[in-house]
mmCIF file of C-alpha atoms in Angstrom:
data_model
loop_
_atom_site.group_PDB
_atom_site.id
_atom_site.type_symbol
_atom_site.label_atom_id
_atom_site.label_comp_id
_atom_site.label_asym_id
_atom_site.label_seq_id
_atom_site.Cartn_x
_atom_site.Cartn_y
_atom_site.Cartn_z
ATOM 1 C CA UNK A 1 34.364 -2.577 -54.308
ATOM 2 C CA UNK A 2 32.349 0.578 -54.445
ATOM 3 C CA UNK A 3 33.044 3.115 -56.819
ATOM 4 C CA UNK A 4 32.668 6.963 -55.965
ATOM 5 C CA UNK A 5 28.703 7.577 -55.146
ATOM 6 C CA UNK A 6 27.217 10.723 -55.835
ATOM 7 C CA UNK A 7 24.253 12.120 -54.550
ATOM 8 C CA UNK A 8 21.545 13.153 -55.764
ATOM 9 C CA UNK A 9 21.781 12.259 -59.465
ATOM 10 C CA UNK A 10 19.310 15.099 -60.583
ATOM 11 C CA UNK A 11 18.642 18.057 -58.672
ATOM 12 C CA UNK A 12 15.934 21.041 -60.232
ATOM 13 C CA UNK A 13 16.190 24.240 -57.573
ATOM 14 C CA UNK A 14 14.754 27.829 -57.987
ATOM 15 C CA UNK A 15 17.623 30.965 -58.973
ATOM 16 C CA UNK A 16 18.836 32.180 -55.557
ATOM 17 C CA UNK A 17 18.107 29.204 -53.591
ATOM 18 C CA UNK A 18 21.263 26.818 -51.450
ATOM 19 C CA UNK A 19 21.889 23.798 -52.632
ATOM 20 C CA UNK A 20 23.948 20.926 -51.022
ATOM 21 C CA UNK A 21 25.619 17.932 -53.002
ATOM 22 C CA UNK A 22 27.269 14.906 -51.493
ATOM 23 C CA UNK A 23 30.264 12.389 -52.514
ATOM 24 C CA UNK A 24 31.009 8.968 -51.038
ATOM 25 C CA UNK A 25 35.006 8.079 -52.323
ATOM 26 C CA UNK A 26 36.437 4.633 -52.583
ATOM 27 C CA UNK A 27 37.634 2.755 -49.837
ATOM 28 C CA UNK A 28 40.883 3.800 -49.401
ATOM 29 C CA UNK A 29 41.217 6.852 -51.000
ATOM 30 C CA UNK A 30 41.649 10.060 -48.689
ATOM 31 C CA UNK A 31 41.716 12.979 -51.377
ATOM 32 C CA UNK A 32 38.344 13.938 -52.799
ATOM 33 C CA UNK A 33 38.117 16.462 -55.625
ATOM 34 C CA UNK A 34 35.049 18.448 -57.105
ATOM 35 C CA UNK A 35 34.584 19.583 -60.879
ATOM 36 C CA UNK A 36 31.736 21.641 -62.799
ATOM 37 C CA UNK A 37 31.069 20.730 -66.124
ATOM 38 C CA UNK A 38 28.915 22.776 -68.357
ATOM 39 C CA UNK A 39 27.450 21.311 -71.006
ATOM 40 C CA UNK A 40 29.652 21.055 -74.042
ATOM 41 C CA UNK A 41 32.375 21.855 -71.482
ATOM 42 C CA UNK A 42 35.221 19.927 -70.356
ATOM 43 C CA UNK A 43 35.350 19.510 -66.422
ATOM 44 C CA UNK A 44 36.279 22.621 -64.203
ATOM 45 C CA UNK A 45 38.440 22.500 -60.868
ATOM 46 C CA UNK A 46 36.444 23.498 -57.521
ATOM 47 C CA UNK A 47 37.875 21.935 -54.938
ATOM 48 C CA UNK A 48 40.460 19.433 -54.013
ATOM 49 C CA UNK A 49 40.005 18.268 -50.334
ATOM 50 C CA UNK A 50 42.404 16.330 -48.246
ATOM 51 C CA UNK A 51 42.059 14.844 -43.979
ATOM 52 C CA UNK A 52 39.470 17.451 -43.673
ATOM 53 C CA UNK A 53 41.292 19.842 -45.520
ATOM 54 C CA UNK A 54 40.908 22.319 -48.208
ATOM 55 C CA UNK A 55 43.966 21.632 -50.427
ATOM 56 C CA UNK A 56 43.043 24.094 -53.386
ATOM 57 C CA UNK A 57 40.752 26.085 -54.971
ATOM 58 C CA UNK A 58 39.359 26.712 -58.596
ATOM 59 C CA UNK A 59 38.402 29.712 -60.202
ATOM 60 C CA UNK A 60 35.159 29.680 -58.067
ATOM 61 C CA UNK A 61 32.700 32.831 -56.340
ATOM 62 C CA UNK A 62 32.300 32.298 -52.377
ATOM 63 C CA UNK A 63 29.130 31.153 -53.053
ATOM 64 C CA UNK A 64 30.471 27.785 -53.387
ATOM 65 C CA UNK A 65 32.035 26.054 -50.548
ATOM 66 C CA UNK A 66 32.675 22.425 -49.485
ATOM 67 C CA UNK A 67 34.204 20.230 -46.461
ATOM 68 C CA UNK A 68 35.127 16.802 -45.958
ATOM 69 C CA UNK A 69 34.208 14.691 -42.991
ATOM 70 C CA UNK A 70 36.313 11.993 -41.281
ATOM 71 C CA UNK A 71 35.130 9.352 -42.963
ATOM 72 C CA UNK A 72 36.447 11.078 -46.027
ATOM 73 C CA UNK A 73 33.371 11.908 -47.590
ATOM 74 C CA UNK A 74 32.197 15.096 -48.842
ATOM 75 C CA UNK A 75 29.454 18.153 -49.127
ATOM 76 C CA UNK A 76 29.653 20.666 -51.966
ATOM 77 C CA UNK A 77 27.320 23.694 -50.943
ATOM 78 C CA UNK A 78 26.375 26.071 -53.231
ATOM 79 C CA UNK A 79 24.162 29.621 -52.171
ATOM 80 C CA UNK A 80 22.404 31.857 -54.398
ATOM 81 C CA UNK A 81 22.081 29.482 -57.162
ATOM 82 C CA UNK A 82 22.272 31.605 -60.434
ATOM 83 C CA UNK A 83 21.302 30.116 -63.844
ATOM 84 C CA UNK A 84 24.473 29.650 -64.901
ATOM 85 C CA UNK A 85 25.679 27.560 -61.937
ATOM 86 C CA UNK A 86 23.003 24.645 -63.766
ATOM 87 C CA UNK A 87 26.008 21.999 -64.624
ATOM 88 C CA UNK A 88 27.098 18.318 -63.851
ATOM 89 C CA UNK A 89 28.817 18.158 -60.842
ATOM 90 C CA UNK A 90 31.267 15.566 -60.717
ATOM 91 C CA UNK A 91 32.998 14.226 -57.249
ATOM 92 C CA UNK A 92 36.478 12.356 -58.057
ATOM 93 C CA UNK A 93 38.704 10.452 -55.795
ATOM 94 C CA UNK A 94 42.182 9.165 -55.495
ATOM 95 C CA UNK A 95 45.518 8.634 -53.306
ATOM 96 C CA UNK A 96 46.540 12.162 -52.393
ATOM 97 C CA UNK A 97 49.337 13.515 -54.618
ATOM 98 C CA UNK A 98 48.158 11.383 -57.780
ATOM 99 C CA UNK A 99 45.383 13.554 -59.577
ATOM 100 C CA UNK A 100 46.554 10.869 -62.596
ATOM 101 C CA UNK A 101 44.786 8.275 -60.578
ATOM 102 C CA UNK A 102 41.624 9.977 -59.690
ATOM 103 C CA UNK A 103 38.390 7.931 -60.427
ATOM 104 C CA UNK A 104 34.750 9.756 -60.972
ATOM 105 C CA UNK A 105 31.608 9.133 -59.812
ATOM 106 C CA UNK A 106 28.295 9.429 -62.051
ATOM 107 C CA UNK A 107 27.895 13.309 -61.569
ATOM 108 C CA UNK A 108 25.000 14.935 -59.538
ATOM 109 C CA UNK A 109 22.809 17.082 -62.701
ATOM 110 C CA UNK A 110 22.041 20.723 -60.811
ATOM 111 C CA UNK A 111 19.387 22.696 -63.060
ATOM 112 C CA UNK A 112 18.447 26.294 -61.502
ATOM 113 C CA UNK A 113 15.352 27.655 -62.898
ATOM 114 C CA UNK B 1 42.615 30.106 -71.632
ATOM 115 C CA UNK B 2 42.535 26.069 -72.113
ATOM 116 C CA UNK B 3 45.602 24.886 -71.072
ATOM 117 C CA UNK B 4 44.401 21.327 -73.514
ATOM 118 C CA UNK B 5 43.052 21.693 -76.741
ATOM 119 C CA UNK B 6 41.308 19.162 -78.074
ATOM 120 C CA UNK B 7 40.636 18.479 -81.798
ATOM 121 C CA UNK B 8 38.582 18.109 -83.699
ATOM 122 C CA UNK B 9 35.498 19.615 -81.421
ATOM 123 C CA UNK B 10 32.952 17.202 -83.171
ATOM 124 C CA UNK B 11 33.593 13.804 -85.154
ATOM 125 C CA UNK B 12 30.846 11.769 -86.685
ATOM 126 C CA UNK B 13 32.079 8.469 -88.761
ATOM 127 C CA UNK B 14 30.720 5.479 -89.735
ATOM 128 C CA UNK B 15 31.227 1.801 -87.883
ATOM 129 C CA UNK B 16 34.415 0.208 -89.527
ATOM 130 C CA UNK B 17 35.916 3.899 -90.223
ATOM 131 C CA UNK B 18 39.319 4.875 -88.709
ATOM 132 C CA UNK B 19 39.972 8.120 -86.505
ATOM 133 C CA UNK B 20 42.325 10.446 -84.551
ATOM 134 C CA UNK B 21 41.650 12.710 -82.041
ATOM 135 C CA UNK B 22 44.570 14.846 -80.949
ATOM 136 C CA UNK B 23 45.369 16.771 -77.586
ATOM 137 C CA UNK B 24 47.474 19.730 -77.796
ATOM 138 C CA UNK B 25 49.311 22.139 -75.448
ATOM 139 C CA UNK B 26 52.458 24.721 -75.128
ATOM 140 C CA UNK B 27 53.264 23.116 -71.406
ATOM 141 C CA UNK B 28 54.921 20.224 -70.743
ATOM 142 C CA UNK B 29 53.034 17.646 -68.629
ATOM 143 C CA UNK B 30 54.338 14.939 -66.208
ATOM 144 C CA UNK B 31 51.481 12.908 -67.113
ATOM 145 C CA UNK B 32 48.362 12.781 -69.896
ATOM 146 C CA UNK B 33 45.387 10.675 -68.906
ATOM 147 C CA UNK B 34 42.270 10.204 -71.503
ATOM 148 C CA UNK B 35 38.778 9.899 -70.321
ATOM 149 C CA UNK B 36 35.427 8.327 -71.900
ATOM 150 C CA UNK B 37 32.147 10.283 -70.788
ATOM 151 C CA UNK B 38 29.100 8.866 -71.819
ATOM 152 C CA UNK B 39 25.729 10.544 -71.604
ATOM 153 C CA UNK B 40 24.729 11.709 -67.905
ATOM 154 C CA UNK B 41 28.104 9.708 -66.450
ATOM 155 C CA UNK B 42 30.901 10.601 -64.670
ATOM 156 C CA UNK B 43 34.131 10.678 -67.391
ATOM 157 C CA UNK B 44 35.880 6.995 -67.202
ATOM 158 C CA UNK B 45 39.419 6.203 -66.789
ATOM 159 C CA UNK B 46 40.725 4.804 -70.519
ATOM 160 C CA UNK B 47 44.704 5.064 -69.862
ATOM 161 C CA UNK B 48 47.608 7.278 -68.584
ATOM 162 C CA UNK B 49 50.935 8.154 -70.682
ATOM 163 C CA UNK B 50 53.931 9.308 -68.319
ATOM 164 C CA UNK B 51 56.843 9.018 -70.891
ATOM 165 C CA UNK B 52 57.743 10.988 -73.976
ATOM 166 C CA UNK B 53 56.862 8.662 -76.921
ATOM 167 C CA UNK B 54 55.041 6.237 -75.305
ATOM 168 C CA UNK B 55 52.458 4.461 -77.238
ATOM 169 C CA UNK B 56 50.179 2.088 -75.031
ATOM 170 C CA UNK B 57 47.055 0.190 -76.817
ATOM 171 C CA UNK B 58 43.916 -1.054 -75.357
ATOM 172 C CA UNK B 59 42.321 -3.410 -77.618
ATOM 173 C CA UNK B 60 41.017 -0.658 -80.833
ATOM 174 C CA UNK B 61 42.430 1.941 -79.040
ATOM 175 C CA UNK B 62 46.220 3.374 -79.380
ATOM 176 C CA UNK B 63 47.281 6.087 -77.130
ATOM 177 C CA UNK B 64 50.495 7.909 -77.670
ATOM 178 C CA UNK B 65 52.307 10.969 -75.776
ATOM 179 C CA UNK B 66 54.285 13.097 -77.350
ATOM 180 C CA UNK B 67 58.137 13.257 -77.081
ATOM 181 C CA UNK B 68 58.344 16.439 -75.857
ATOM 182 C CA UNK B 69 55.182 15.632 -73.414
ATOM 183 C CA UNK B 70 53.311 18.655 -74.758
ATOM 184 C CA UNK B 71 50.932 16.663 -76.796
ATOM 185 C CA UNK B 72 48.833 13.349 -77.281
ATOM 186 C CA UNK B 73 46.804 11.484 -79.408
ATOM 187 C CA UNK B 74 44.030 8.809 -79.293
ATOM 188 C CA UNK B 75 43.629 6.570 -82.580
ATOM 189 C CA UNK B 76 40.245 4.171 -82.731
ATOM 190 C CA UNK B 77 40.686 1.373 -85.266
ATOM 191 C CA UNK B 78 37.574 0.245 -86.845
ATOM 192 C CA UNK B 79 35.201 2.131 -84.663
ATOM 193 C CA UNK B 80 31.997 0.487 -83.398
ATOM 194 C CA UNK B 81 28.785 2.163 -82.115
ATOM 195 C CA UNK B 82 29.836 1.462 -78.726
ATOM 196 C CA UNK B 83 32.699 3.548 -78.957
ATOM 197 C CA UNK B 84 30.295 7.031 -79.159
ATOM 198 C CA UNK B 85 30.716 9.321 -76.578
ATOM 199 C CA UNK B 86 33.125 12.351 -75.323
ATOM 200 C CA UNK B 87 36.474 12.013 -75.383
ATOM 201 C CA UNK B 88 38.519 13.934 -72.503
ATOM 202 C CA UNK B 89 42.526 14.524 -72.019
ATOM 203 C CA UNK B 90 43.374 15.822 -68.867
ATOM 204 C CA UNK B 91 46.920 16.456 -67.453
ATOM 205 C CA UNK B 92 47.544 17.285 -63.574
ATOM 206 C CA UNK B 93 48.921 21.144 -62.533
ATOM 207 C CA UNK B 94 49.651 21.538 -59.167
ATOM 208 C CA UNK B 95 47.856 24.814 -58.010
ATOM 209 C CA UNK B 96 49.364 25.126 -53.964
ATOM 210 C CA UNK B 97 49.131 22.028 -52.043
ATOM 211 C CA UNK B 98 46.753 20.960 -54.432
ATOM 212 C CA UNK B 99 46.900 18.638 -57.811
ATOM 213 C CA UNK B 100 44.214 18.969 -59.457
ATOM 214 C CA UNK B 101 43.481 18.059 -63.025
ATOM 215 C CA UNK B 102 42.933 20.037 -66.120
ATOM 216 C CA UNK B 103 40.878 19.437 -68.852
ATOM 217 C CA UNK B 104 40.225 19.699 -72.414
ATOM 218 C CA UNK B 105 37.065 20.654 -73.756
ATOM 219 C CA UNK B 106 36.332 17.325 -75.272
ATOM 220 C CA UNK B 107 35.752 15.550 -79.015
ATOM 221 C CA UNK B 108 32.133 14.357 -78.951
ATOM 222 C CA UNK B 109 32.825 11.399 -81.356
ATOM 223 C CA UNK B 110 29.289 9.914 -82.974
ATOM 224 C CA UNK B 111 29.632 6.546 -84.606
ATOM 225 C CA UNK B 112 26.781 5.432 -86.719
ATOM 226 C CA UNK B 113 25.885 1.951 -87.446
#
């Protein structure tokens, strides 16, 4: 079986520019989950998304926003890329109501210049 | 504020050596799970603890919660190369309808041949 795919692995974009990154779960799982994690960082709560669904939110500016299709897959948008929004983005999924079960895929790498 | 703290921040050892890396918090968890990130990769599912004092091994590895579920520990037994990388406990919070996971920063963990 497929593991979570992320997409694209590396991304370079210019400060103020959108940006849009996209997450594939595992078969099966209907909750899909997106982290920041800055380098040297441990990973950061965004979003948690569930049937099409925005379950919760992190600690996050507007600028980011996401949604999940019915197929269960997912888009994280970010606009007005500032410097400090260059990170790993990491897409997780798992059953709904068991975060303990969650499963990552390989991170999309967002640099803003 | 980190709800985890991880410690120590950086550990560099040589192959054969023993080690402990310890996770730390004032709340009580329903659940600890510890992560592997290597290099550029998504973090990697190693185990979850769910009861106070349990101790579960995976081959080098011991894992154990503490009794009060506050706190955990990872030990490595005769490290090997292979186990380098970032070292990540993470415990759910519920934040809504949503369960999202919460990190610690990390021990990078360098083991040199």
């Amino acid at each position: 079986d497929a593991g979570v795919t992320q997409s694209p692995t590396h991304l370079i974009k210019t400060r103020g520019q959108q940006v849009t990154l996209r997450c594939s779960p595992i078969s099966g799982h209907k909750s899909v989950s997106w982290y920041q994690q800055v380098l040297g960082q441990g990973p950061q709560f965004i979003f948690q998304y569930y049937e099409k669904e925005e379950r919760g939110r992190g600690n996050f500016p507007d600028r980011f926003s996401a949604r999940q299709f019915p197929n269960y897959s997912s888009e994280l948008n970010v606009n007005a890329l500032l410097l400090g929004d260059s990170a790993l983005y990491l897409c997780a999924s798992s059953f709904p109501g068991s975060p303990r079960s969650a499963f990552f895929g390989q991170g999309t790498r967002l640099t803003v210049v | 504020t980190q709800l985890l703290e991880q410690s120590p921040q950086f550990l560099s050892i040589q192959e054969g050596e023993n080690l402990t890396v310890y996770c730390n918090s004032s709340s009580v968890f329903s659940s600890l799970q510890w992560y592997r990130q290597e290099p550029g990769e998504g973090p990697v599912l190693l185990v979850t603890v769910v009861t106070g004092g349990e101790v579960k091994k995976l081959k080098r590895l011991t894992f154990q919660f503490g009794d009060a579920r506050k706190d955990s520990s990872l030990h490595i037994t005769a490290a090997q190369p292979g186990d380098t990388g970032l070292y990540l406990c993470a415990g759910p919070i519920s934040s809504g309808s949503a369960r999202q996971l919460t990190f610690g920063s990390g021990t990078q963990l360098t083991v040199l041949p």
